[in-house]
XYZ file of C-alpha atoms in Angstrom:
249
model
C -3.407 -18.081 5.490
C -4.635 -15.305 3.235
C -8.137 -15.478 4.991
C -6.957 -15.259 8.072
C -4.579 -12.428 7.422
C -7.475 -10.687 5.906
C -9.370 -11.142 9.245
C -6.657 -10.295 11.500
C -6.379 -6.858 9.503
C -10.174 -6.467 9.845
C -10.088 -7.032 13.553
C -6.855 -4.324 13.680
C -8.788 -2.044 12.142
C -11.887 -2.291 14.232
C -9.337 -2.183 17.213
C -7.805 0.998 16.057
C -11.258 2.630 15.540
C -12.537 1.628 18.948
C -9.300 3.243 20.538
C -9.963 6.365 18.692
C -13.745 6.633 18.907
C -14.630 5.150 21.885
C -11.815 6.078 24.360
C -11.161 9.374 22.699
C -7.622 8.929 21.844
C -6.086 10.630 18.628
C -6.107 9.017 15.377
C -2.592 8.885 14.855
C -1.850 7.619 18.288
C -4.351 5.333 18.378
C -2.772 3.486 15.349
C 0.831 3.647 16.583
C -0.692 1.870 20.110
C -2.387 -0.918 18.163
C 0.536 -1.409 15.838
C 2.902 -1.756 19.047
C 0.433 -3.913 20.620
C 0.201 -6.101 17.846
C 3.932 -6.336 17.020
C 4.312 -7.281 20.762
C 1.507 -9.804 20.478
C 3.056 -11.637 17.584
C 5.710 -13.778 19.322
C 2.967 -15.112 21.538
C 0.846 -16.264 18.661
C 3.301 -17.640 16.351
C 5.982 -19.014 18.739
C 8.767 -16.684 17.632
C 9.530 -12.999 16.035
C 10.364 -14.828 12.755
C 8.519 -17.532 11.156
C 9.821 -19.383 7.979
C 7.487 -20.799 5.366
C 9.571 -22.606 3.058
C 8.859 -25.998 4.278
C 5.131 -25.405 3.537
C 3.761 -25.808 -0.185
C 1.770 -22.776 -1.537
C 1.112 -21.542 -5.078
C 3.288 -19.031 -5.032
C 6.461 -21.265 -4.771
C 5.743 -22.258 -8.535
C 5.554 -18.767 -9.685
C 8.948 -17.909 -7.963
C 10.460 -20.779 -9.635
C 9.144 -19.679 -13.136
C 10.312 -16.141 -12.362
C 13.775 -17.271 -11.592
C 13.677 -19.659 -14.800
C 13.080 -16.596 -16.850
C 15.316 -14.466 -15.493
C 18.234 -16.788 -15.806
C 17.297 -17.161 -19.603
C 17.487 -13.368 -20.252
C 20.258 -12.754 -17.971
C 22.201 -15.754 -16.860
C 24.782 -13.628 -14.650
C 22.134 -11.721 -13.060
C 21.889 -11.878 -9.205
C 18.201 -10.720 -8.793
C 15.148 -11.919 -10.366
C 12.695 -9.588 -12.695
C 9.407 -11.399 -11.018
C 7.405 -11.134 -14.306
C 5.063 -13.798 -12.863
C 4.549 -11.870 -9.787
C 4.377 -8.601 -11.711
C 1.579 -10.359 -13.914
C -0.446 -11.673 -10.968
C 0.038 -8.172 -9.435
C -1.251 -6.474 -12.564
C -4.348 -8.867 -12.780
C -5.266 -8.199 -9.068
C -4.807 -4.650 -9.139
C -7.120 -4.539 -12.301
C -10.128 -6.428 -10.430
C -9.277 -4.366 -7.138
C -9.652 -0.990 -9.285
C -12.839 -1.955 -10.862
C -14.381 -3.156 -7.359
C -13.076 -0.126 -5.360
C -14.173 2.029 -8.259
C -17.838 0.898 -8.101
C -17.772 0.645 -4.447
C -16.745 4.200 -3.847
C -19.648 5.148 -6.602
C -22.158 3.497 -4.588
C -24.046 5.152 -1.680
C -22.089 3.875 1.188
C -18.814 4.602 -0.737
C -19.847 8.102 -1.551
C -20.751 8.716 2.362
C -16.940 7.320 3.005
C -15.697 9.974 0.680
C -17.615 12.696 2.102
C -16.605 11.764 5.465
C -13.018 11.721 4.493
C -12.651 14.774 2.608
C -15.564 17.272 4.243
C -13.818 19.437 6.829
C -17.170 19.425 8.704
C -19.493 16.251 7.605
C -22.802 17.847 8.849
C -25.011 16.055 6.473
C -23.980 12.652 8.464
C -25.126 12.125 11.943
C -22.598 11.253 14.691
C -23.764 7.719 14.569
C -23.537 7.352 10.654
C -19.844 8.982 11.143
C -18.676 6.340 13.795
C -20.064 3.627 11.871
C -18.207 4.797 8.635
C -15.159 5.108 10.631
C -15.232 1.712 11.895
C -16.028 0.328 8.397
C -13.430 2.379 6.611
C -10.749 1.109 8.990
C -11.645 -2.403 8.823
C -11.725 -2.418 4.958
C -8.128 -0.914 4.750
C -6.666 -2.713 7.242
C -8.190 -5.990 5.944
C -6.501 -5.237 2.644
C -3.297 -4.462 4.294
C -3.421 -7.781 5.854
C -4.157 -9.466 2.842
C -1.270 -7.938 0.941
C 0.969 -8.962 3.848
C 0.094 -12.645 3.643
C 0.837 -12.488 -0.144
C 4.308 -10.781 0.554
C 4.875 -13.516 3.511
C 4.099 -16.301 1.071
C 6.444 -14.811 -1.544
C 9.266 -14.037 0.887
C 8.860 -17.750 2.210
C 8.225 -16.158 5.569
C 7.931 -13.054 8.002
C 9.324 -11.490 10.780
C 7.892 -9.405 13.498
C 9.038 -5.949 12.148
C 8.831 -6.561 8.374
C 5.757 -4.082 7.680
C 7.284 -1.115 9.416
C 9.387 -0.538 6.249
C 6.635 -1.370 3.926
C 4.719 1.652 5.471
C 7.189 4.146 4.556
C 7.429 2.674 0.794
C 4.063 2.704 0.442
C 3.555 6.030 1.660
C 6.378 7.405 -0.485
C 4.475 5.655 -3.665
C 1.088 7.041 -2.819
C 2.646 10.570 -2.461
C 4.841 10.132 -5.635
C 1.890 8.899 -8.051
C -0.658 11.450 -6.728
C 1.928 14.122 -7.244
C 2.727 13.007 -10.881
C -0.991 12.534 -11.991
C -1.958 15.949 -10.314
C 0.860 18.047 -12.145
C -0.250 16.076 -15.599
C -3.980 16.533 -15.464
C -3.371 20.274 -13.452
C -6.002 19.610 -11.046
C -6.167 19.402 -7.377
C -9.339 17.156 -7.012
C -9.470 13.685 -8.867
C -11.903 11.031 -9.661
C -11.889 7.779 -8.262
C -10.277 6.058 -11.037
C -7.666 8.524 -11.423
C -6.658 8.217 -7.536
C -6.471 4.449 -8.044
C -4.355 5.054 -11.256
C -2.162 7.404 -9.342
C -1.259 4.448 -6.759
C -0.213 2.264 -9.783
C 1.991 5.112 -11.200
C 3.528 5.402 -7.978
C 4.173 1.868 -7.305
C 5.452 1.315 -10.811
C 7.587 4.284 -10.608
C 9.365 3.130 -7.617
C 9.399 -0.385 -8.614
C 11.383 0.898 -11.898
C 13.490 2.994 -10.093
C 14.661 0.266 -7.501
C 15.215 -2.301 -10.111
C 17.336 0.156 -11.932
C 19.724 0.555 -9.006
C 19.708 -3.011 -8.318
C 20.977 -3.464 -11.767
C 23.433 -0.807 -11.619
C 25.290 -3.045 -8.642
C 24.470 -0.595 -5.882
C 24.363 -2.093 -2.215
C 21.155 -1.955 -0.038
C 22.166 1.126 1.927
C 22.917 2.704 -1.423
C 19.557 1.982 -2.695
C 17.940 3.320 0.353
C 19.827 6.718 0.116
C 19.642 6.909 -3.764
C 15.763 6.299 -3.709
C 15.044 8.671 -0.948
C 16.962 11.478 -2.891
C 15.253 10.525 -6.049
C 11.748 10.814 -4.667
C 12.599 13.988 -3.157
C 13.883 15.192 -6.538
C 10.388 14.220 -8.332
C 8.208 15.616 -5.562
C 9.867 18.801 -5.645
C 9.734 19.066 -9.499
C 5.956 18.057 -9.420
C 5.308 20.966 -6.581
C 7.151 23.517 -9.098
C 4.971 22.807 -11.899
C 1.965 22.249 -10.002
C 1.743 24.210 -6.866
C -1.326 22.202 -5.418
C 0.761 19.032 -4.727
C 2.606 20.667 -2.149
C -0.612 20.141 -0.119
C 0.037 16.325 -0.106
């Protein structure tokens, strides 16, 4: 399941790059078109808009059971789980991925990708090199997205047709939040590779901690969404006030 999700993400990234580079359609429009195409295609591939995985055996089921037992031991009356097992697995995966990505972006190919993404006019790369790097970058990025989606589907015991739409907004909020906080702390607009990766971790942990605190306070789902939005807006406003370069995000 995880391997197929990775391959599906790579194919989706390649399709997006092809629509953008070969058909001449804009970057954002290409992404939206491929996303809508895949959302429409899912029911034909899976036999429905929602698919349950509760009857299948997977290794995350044992982790989920251990998470629930730990939460019941600490807070017997709690209506939600602290997910210590998933947090530990996530930290280990994040650590391994951080080392791998850090080494990749310090290699020749990774440096070319960084140059292509940050330079206004990447004249040091030929048109053929730029096109190949765009295909490669989108394939790798969407492959990682597919991998994360497969793990999340197994953790939830199923998936729905539109489950990834909300994750996009949350992910963007975590990225902007972590980068804003780190740039405010280091007082620099440009970060090293390991600092960008650390900023992602800061944003995810900050958002997750806020979400847990709001749920622990007994707020409803709609209250959590509204409060989280206002809190993120407050943090980004404070970051932009103390470090003006964060406004460029």
